[in-house]
Amino acid sequence: MTLRVGMIGLGAIHRAHILGYERAGGEASLVAVCDSDGAKAAAVAAKLGTKSYTNYLELFDSGEIDAVDILLPHHLHVAAVTAAIGAGLHVLVEKPAAPTAKAISELEALARARNVVLAVAENTRFVEAYGAVHRILEAGTLGTVEVVRTMVCGNATDRLRTVTDWKGRRDGTLGGVIYDSGAHSFYLLEWLFGGVTELRAIGAKRVAESEVEDFAVVVGKLGGGAEFLTEYTFTAEIPWSERLEVYGSSGSVIVDQLADPVVKIYGSGQDWTGHSDPKVPFAPDKWKMNSIAEEVLDFVHAINGHRPHAVSLEDIKVTMSIVEAAYKSMDSGSSLVNIPREE
């Protein structure tokens, strides 16, 4: 049986989600799109051969879909997810799913009660380069991990300067770079490195018209004992990219989506050339789209295969608790904040 999917919110990221449903083949079909901009919804629907809506509640009540893909501005996620679950629909929602870990737990409970899948679109798990790092860590090639550094950079200056755009409004995005990009880095640290146990955060706002931080640094310790540093900027004149550096007792690995090769492994302090991972292609304009498409495909497989989505809600809740801790630190003058971890 083909899974019938509706998509609500047709910003730039919707194209990558469409690619995911195309890759699903006969397992899923995008049958409806919805956006408050009726002209946009009609244009996308005409291109895809689907129905269009401007009110997602009407779509949920139509009986035409089994699942919904929610790509709305951050502050609208909780209401839309709640309504979708109430309508008995499986849900894929873009990160961050909700403003707090507690709110995510509440949505999870609703989904469990209605026996539907609730999944969060966190593409980090599906980035090929990070999969390569996972294999390297599993092989023990680097020895004991001592320092981990990440960076997410790009330019959203025009959006931040536009007062009508939700990206720069605290009531729209709910936070700045830590809320938006920190969700990716903190998930990566949780997945590969034992998660964050303590942190300090600083932030700055370079775009005067914006209400949220567009630069931030978060440092601290990881569960395995390593130190970490994560950096974020929304004002860099460079294509959107991510970087990961892992320094171990026996070697190191550097991931840079704008470098060729993307993954470079070093065996020692005297290994001047290092070596690459040929399984990871250089695709600076495609790596993110492909990883998003794969997260969508996994959502389809989770529903059709009656299994959990690869990105667990437990990890998403922990990730959000770290985001909350980072804001607590930043708002209190970069004080040290401990992250309780279950034994």
Short mmCIF file of C-alpha atoms in Angstrom, two decimals:
data_model
loop_
_atom_site.label_atom_id
_atom_site.label_comp_id
_atom_site.label_asym_id
_atom_site.label_seq_id
_atom_site.Cartn_x
_atom_site.Cartn_y
_atom_site.Cartn_z
CA MET A 1 0.00 0.00 0.00
CA THR A 2 1.38 3.39 -1.00
CA LEU A 3 1.77 5.88 1.84
CA ARG A 4 -0.13 9.08 0.98
CA VAL A 5 1.72 12.16 2.19
CA GLY A 6 0.80 15.82 2.51
CA MET A 7 3.42 18.54 2.87
CA ILE A 8 2.78 21.81 4.70
CA GLY A 9 5.16 24.75 4.34
CA LEU A 10 6.84 25.35 0.99
CA GLY A 11 10.02 27.24 1.83
CA ALA A 12 13.34 26.44 0.18
CA ILE A 13 13.85 23.18 2.07
CA HIS A 14 10.72 21.58 0.61
CA ARG A 15 12.62 20.67 -2.57
CA ALA A 16 14.91 18.32 -0.67
CA HIS A 17 11.91 16.68 1.00
CA ILE A 18 10.27 16.17 -2.40
CA LEU A 19 13.44 14.40 -3.55
CA GLY A 20 13.06 11.99 -0.64
CA TYR A 21 9.54 11.00 -1.68
CA GLU A 22 10.72 10.58 -5.26
CA ARG A 23 13.40 8.17 -4.01
CA ALA A 24 10.72 6.22 -2.15
CA GLY A 25 9.21 5.18 -5.46
CA GLY A 26 6.00 3.21 -5.03
CA GLU A 27 6.31 3.16 -1.24
CA ALA A 28 5.04 6.74 -0.88
CA SER A 29 3.29 9.39 -2.90
CA LEU A 30 3.11 13.12 -2.23
CA VAL A 31 -0.57 13.79 -2.88
CA ALA A 32 -1.10 17.29 -1.45
CA VAL A 33 0.80 20.45 -0.55
CA CYS A 34 -0.21 23.31 1.70
CA ASP A 35 1.06 26.85 2.21
CA SER A 36 -0.52 30.04 3.48
CA ASP A 37 0.58 31.60 0.20
CA GLY A 38 -2.12 30.24 -2.07
CA ALA A 39 -0.32 31.14 -5.29
CA LYS A 40 2.80 29.29 -4.19
CA ALA A 41 0.78 26.25 -3.12
CA ALA A 42 -1.06 26.19 -6.44
CA ALA A 43 2.17 26.53 -8.44
CA VAL A 44 3.93 23.71 -6.58
CA ALA A 45 0.82 21.52 -6.80
CA ALA A 46 0.58 22.08 -10.54
CA LYS A 47 4.22 21.08 -10.98
CA LEU A 48 3.82 17.94 -8.88
CA GLY A 49 0.33 17.01 -10.02
CA THR A 50 -1.10 17.16 -6.49
CA LYS A 51 -3.88 19.01 -4.70
CA SER A 52 -3.15 22.33 -3.00
CA TYR A 53 -4.41 23.76 0.30
CA THR A 54 -3.93 26.99 2.22
CA ASN A 55 -5.29 25.68 5.55
CA TYR A 56 -3.60 22.58 6.95
CA LEU A 57 -6.58 21.71 9.15
CA GLU A 58 -8.64 21.23 5.99
CA LEU A 59 -5.92 18.96 4.62
CA PHE A 60 -5.83 16.93 7.84
CA ASP A 61 -9.60 16.50 7.74
CA SER A 62 -9.70 15.60 4.04
CA GLY A 63 -9.09 11.87 4.48
CA GLU A 64 -6.68 12.07 1.55
CA ILE A 65 -3.42 11.55 3.46
CA ASP A 66 -1.88 9.03 5.84
CA ALA A 67 1.11 11.15 6.87
CA VAL A 68 2.19 14.77 6.90
CA ASP A 69 5.59 16.43 6.43
CA ILE A 70 5.69 19.68 8.44
CA LEU A 71 8.10 22.36 7.18
CA LEU A 72 6.63 25.41 8.89
CA PRO A 73 8.48 28.18 10.76
CA HIS A 74 9.71 26.97 14.15
CA HIS A 75 7.05 28.62 16.29
CA LEU A 76 4.25 26.84 14.40
CA HIS A 77 5.56 23.29 14.84
CA VAL A 78 3.86 22.31 18.08
CA ALA A 79 0.36 23.38 17.03
CA ALA A 80 0.65 21.67 13.64
CA VAL A 81 2.10 18.45 15.06
CA THR A 82 -0.59 18.32 17.75
CA ALA A 83 -3.34 18.75 15.16
CA ALA A 84 -1.84 16.14 12.84
CA ILE A 85 -1.53 13.55 15.59
CA GLY A 86 -5.08 14.34 16.65
CA ALA A 87 -6.17 13.54 13.11
CA GLY A 88 -4.43 10.15 13.31
CA LEU A 89 -1.62 11.04 10.91
CA HIS A 90 2.00 9.94 10.97
CA VAL A 91 4.24 13.01 11.31
CA LEU A 92 7.67 14.08 10.08
CA VAL A 93 8.48 17.55 11.43
CA GLU A 94 11.53 19.66 10.70
CA LYS A 95 13.87 20.32 13.60
CA PRO A 96 13.60 21.80 16.10
CA ALA A 97 10.34 19.99 16.74
CA ALA A 98 9.44 22.05 19.81
CA PRO A 99 11.01 24.78 21.97
CA THR A 100 11.82 22.49 24.92
CA ALA A 101 12.61 18.86 25.67
CA LYS A 102 9.47 18.73 27.83
CA ALA A 103 7.30 19.84 24.88
CA ILE A 104 8.82 17.10 22.71
CA SER A 105 8.00 14.52 25.40
CA GLU A 106 4.40 15.73 25.42
CA LEU A 107 4.15 15.34 21.63
CA GLU A 108 5.72 11.89 21.90
CA ALA A 109 3.07 10.86 24.43
CA LEU A 110 0.29 12.06 22.13
CA ALA A 111 1.73 10.08 19.21
CA ARG A 112 2.04 6.94 21.33
CA ALA A 113 -1.58 7.27 22.45
CA ARG A 114 -2.77 7.53 18.83
CA ASN A 115 -0.37 4.79 17.65
CA VAL A 116 1.23 6.97 14.98
CA VAL A 117 4.86 7.60 14.06
CA LEU A 118 6.34 10.92 15.16
CA ALA A 119 9.75 11.60 13.61
CA VAL A 120 11.99 14.65 13.58
CA ALA A 121 13.80 15.64 10.39
CA GLU A 122 17.39 15.76 11.66
CA ASN A 123 19.55 15.23 8.56
CA THR A 124 22.87 14.96 10.45
CA ARG A 125 22.38 11.21 10.86
CA PHE A 126 22.27 10.82 7.08
CA VAL A 127 25.25 12.96 6.04
CA GLU A 128 27.64 10.59 4.27
CA ALA A 129 30.76 12.17 5.78
CA TYR A 130 29.46 11.73 9.32
CA GLY A 131 28.66 8.11 8.52
CA ALA A 132 32.32 7.73 7.54
CA VAL A 133 33.42 9.22 10.87
CA HIS A 134 31.11 6.77 12.65
CA ARG A 135 32.87 3.87 10.90
CA ILE A 136 36.30 5.31 11.79
CA LEU A 137 35.34 5.63 15.44
CA GLU A 138 33.88 2.13 15.52
CA ALA A 139 37.16 0.78 14.11
CA GLY A 140 39.13 2.52 16.86
CA THR A 141 41.43 4.16 14.33
CA LEU A 142 41.74 7.40 16.27
CA GLY A 143 42.37 5.87 19.67
CA THR A 144 40.88 7.86 22.55
CA VAL A 145 38.97 10.92 21.36
CA GLU A 146 40.39 13.98 23.13
CA VAL A 147 38.98 17.05 21.35
CA VAL A 148 35.97 17.52 19.05
CA ARG A 149 35.23 20.71 17.17
CA THR A 150 32.28 21.54 14.91
CA MET A 151 31.25 24.55 12.87
CA VAL A 152 28.10 25.50 10.98
CA CYS A 153 28.43 28.59 8.81
CA GLY A 154 26.61 30.47 6.09
CA ASN A 155 24.79 33.69 5.38
CA ALA A 156 21.23 34.59 6.39
CA THR A 157 21.90 38.32 6.70
CA ASP A 158 19.18 39.42 4.28
CA ARG A 159 16.55 37.38 6.11
CA LEU A 160 17.73 38.60 9.51
CA ARG A 161 17.47 42.21 8.32
CA THR A 162 13.92 41.71 7.03
CA VAL A 163 11.70 42.45 10.01
CA THR A 164 8.75 40.60 8.46
CA ASP A 165 10.76 37.38 8.09
CA TRP A 166 10.37 34.91 10.98
CA LYS A 167 14.08 34.03 10.86
CA GLY A 168 15.15 37.11 12.81
CA ARG A 169 12.15 37.37 15.15
CA ARG A 170 12.33 35.73 18.54
CA ASP A 171 8.61 34.91 18.38
CA GLY A 172 9.19 33.20 15.03
CA THR A 173 12.45 31.29 15.23
CA LEU A 174 12.34 31.01 19.07
CA GLY A 175 16.11 31.52 19.13
CA GLY A 176 19.13 32.23 16.93
CA VAL A 177 22.06 30.15 15.73
CA ILE A 178 22.16 27.95 18.83
CA TYR A 179 18.49 26.99 18.44
CA ASP A 180 18.75 26.58 14.68
CA SER A 181 22.24 25.15 14.04
CA GLY A 182 23.10 23.97 17.53
CA ALA A 183 20.43 21.32 17.14
CA HIS A 184 22.59 19.72 14.42
CA SER A 185 25.92 19.87 16.25
CA PHE A 186 24.52 18.73 19.59
CA TYR A 187 22.80 15.78 17.89
CA LEU A 188 26.13 14.88 16.26
CA LEU A 189 27.88 15.01 19.64
CA GLU A 190 25.15 12.85 21.16
CA TRP A 191 25.26 10.27 18.35
CA LEU A 192 29.02 9.88 17.96
CA PHE A 193 30.73 11.11 21.11
CA GLY A 194 28.69 10.27 24.20
CA GLY A 195 26.86 13.57 24.43
CA VAL A 196 27.46 16.80 26.32
CA THR A 197 27.91 16.69 30.10
CA GLU A 198 28.72 20.36 30.77
CA LEU A 199 28.96 23.56 28.74
CA ARG A 200 29.49 27.29 28.58
CA ALA A 201 28.02 29.46 25.82
CA ILE A 202 28.55 32.93 24.44
CA GLY A 203 26.62 34.66 21.69
CA ALA A 204 26.55 37.90 19.74
CA LYS A 205 24.16 39.74 17.45
CA ARG A 206 25.88 41.37 14.47
CA VAL A 207 22.70 42.14 12.48
CA ALA A 208 21.11 45.12 14.23
CA GLU A 209 17.62 44.56 12.83
CA SER A 210 17.47 41.00 14.18
CA GLU A 211 16.21 39.96 17.63
CA VAL A 212 18.32 36.78 17.89
CA GLU A 213 22.00 35.87 18.14
CA ASP A 214 23.67 35.23 14.77
CA PHE A 215 27.04 34.15 16.19
CA ALA A 216 27.75 31.75 19.05
CA VAL A 217 30.38 29.51 20.57
CA VAL A 218 29.60 26.65 22.94
CA VAL A 219 32.40 24.77 24.74
CA GLY A 220 32.45 22.01 27.32
CA LYS A 221 32.96 18.32 28.04
CA LEU A 222 31.62 15.16 26.45
CA GLY A 223 30.48 11.92 28.03
CA GLY A 224 33.65 10.11 27.00
CA GLY A 225 35.83 12.72 28.69
CA ALA A 226 36.78 14.71 25.59
CA GLU A 227 36.60 18.48 25.31
CA PHE A 228 34.36 20.02 22.65
CA LEU A 229 33.92 23.34 20.92
CA THR A 230 31.07 24.24 18.55
CA GLU A 231 30.82 27.44 16.52
CA TYR A 232 27.98 28.98 14.55
CA THR A 233 27.59 32.03 12.33
CA PHE A 234 24.78 33.29 10.12
CA THR A 235 26.79 36.20 8.67
CA ALA A 236 29.65 34.49 6.79
CA GLU A 237 30.04 35.21 3.08
CA ILE A 238 30.49 31.56 2.19
CA PRO A 239 28.21 28.77 0.92
CA TRP A 240 26.33 27.04 3.73
CA SER A 241 28.56 24.34 5.10
CA GLU A 242 29.54 22.25 8.11
CA ARG A 243 32.90 21.19 9.51
CA LEU A 244 33.88 18.51 12.02
CA GLU A 245 37.33 17.97 13.53
CA VAL A 246 38.06 14.95 15.73
CA TYR A 247 41.45 14.73 17.45
CA GLY A 248 42.36 11.40 19.05
CA SER A 249 45.34 9.82 20.78
CA SER A 250 46.24 7.78 17.66
CA GLY A 251 45.00 9.96 14.82
CA SER A 252 42.59 12.62 13.69
CA VAL A 253 39.91 13.19 11.07
CA ILE A 254 38.67 16.40 9.51
CA VAL A 255 35.37 16.75 7.64
CA ASP A 256 34.80 19.86 5.54
CA GLN A 257 31.95 19.94 3.03
CA LEU A 258 33.70 22.67 1.02
CA ALA A 259 37.01 20.76 0.79
CA ASP A 260 38.04 18.07 -1.69
CA PRO A 261 38.39 15.45 -0.30
CA VAL A 262 35.58 15.98 2.17
CA VAL A 263 37.00 13.50 4.71
CA LYS A 264 40.71 13.56 5.53
CA ILE A 265 42.27 11.12 8.02
CA TYR A 266 45.67 11.66 9.66
CA GLY A 267 47.60 8.88 11.42
CA SER A 268 49.99 11.02 13.47
CA GLY A 269 51.52 14.42 13.93
CA GLN A 270 54.02 13.55 11.18
CA ASP A 271 51.43 12.38 8.65
CA TRP A 272 51.64 15.41 6.37
CA THR A 273 49.49 14.03 3.55
CA GLY A 274 46.85 11.98 5.36
CA HIS A 275 44.42 9.95 3.31
CA SER A 276 40.83 10.37 2.16
CA ASP A 277 37.70 8.26 2.30
CA PRO A 278 36.80 7.53 -1.34
CA LYS A 279 33.26 6.55 -0.34
CA VAL A 280 32.40 10.18 0.43
CA PRO A 281 32.00 12.30 -2.73
CA PHE A 282 32.85 15.98 -3.01
CA ALA A 283 29.41 17.54 -3.49
CA PRO A 284 29.30 20.96 -1.79
CA ASP A 285 25.97 21.85 -3.40
CA LYS A 286 24.32 18.45 -2.91
CA TRP A 287 25.41 16.86 0.40
CA LYS A 288 22.75 18.62 2.45
CA MET A 289 19.92 17.99 -0.01
CA ASN A 290 20.89 14.32 -0.26
CA SER A 291 20.99 13.88 3.51
CA ILE A 292 17.57 15.50 3.88
CA ALA A 293 16.16 13.26 1.15
CA GLU A 294 17.55 10.22 2.98
CA GLU A 295 15.95 11.26 6.28
CA VAL A 296 12.60 11.50 4.45
CA LEU A 297 13.14 8.08 2.90
CA ASP A 298 13.88 6.61 6.33
CA PHE A 299 10.61 8.10 7.61
CA VAL A 300 8.73 6.27 4.86
CA HIS A 301 10.60 3.03 5.60
CA ALA A 302 9.88 3.41 9.32
CA ILE A 303 6.13 3.62 8.72
CA ASN A 304 5.97 0.88 6.10
CA GLY A 305 8.34 -1.36 8.03
CA HIS A 306 6.69 -0.75 11.41
CA ARG A 307 9.99 0.28 12.98
CA PRO A 308 11.37 3.41 14.69
CA HIS A 309 12.84 6.25 12.66
CA ALA A 310 16.68 6.13 12.71
CA VAL A 311 16.76 9.45 14.57
CA SER A 312 15.35 8.54 17.97
CA LEU A 313 13.10 10.92 19.85
CA GLU A 314 15.19 10.21 22.93
CA ASP A 315 18.26 11.69 21.24
CA ILE A 316 16.18 14.62 19.99
CA LYS A 317 14.98 15.35 23.53
CA VAL A 318 18.53 15.23 24.87
CA THR A 319 19.65 17.51 22.04
CA MET A 320 16.98 20.04 22.94
CA SER A 321 17.94 19.91 26.60
CA ILE A 322 21.48 20.87 25.56
CA VAL A 323 20.11 23.77 23.49
CA GLU A 324 18.18 24.93 26.55
CA ALA A 325 21.32 24.64 28.69
CA ALA A 326 23.32 26.69 26.18
CA TYR A 327 20.80 29.54 26.38
CA LYS A 328 20.80 29.28 30.17
CA SER A 329 24.59 29.69 30.13
CA MET A 330 24.58 32.50 27.59
CA ASP A 331 21.84 34.42 29.39
CA SER A 332 23.69 34.15 32.71
CA GLY A 333 27.03 35.49 31.49
CA SER A 334 28.50 32.23 30.15
CA SER A 335 28.23 30.37 33.44
CA LEU A 336 29.01 26.65 33.58
CA VAL A 337 25.89 24.48 33.16
CA ASN A 338 25.91 20.76 33.93
CA ILE A 339 23.79 18.41 31.82
CA PRO A 340 22.28 15.57 33.87
CA ARG A 341 22.85 12.22 32.16
CA GLU A 342 20.93 9.04 32.93
CA GLU A 343 23.16 6.23 34.20
#
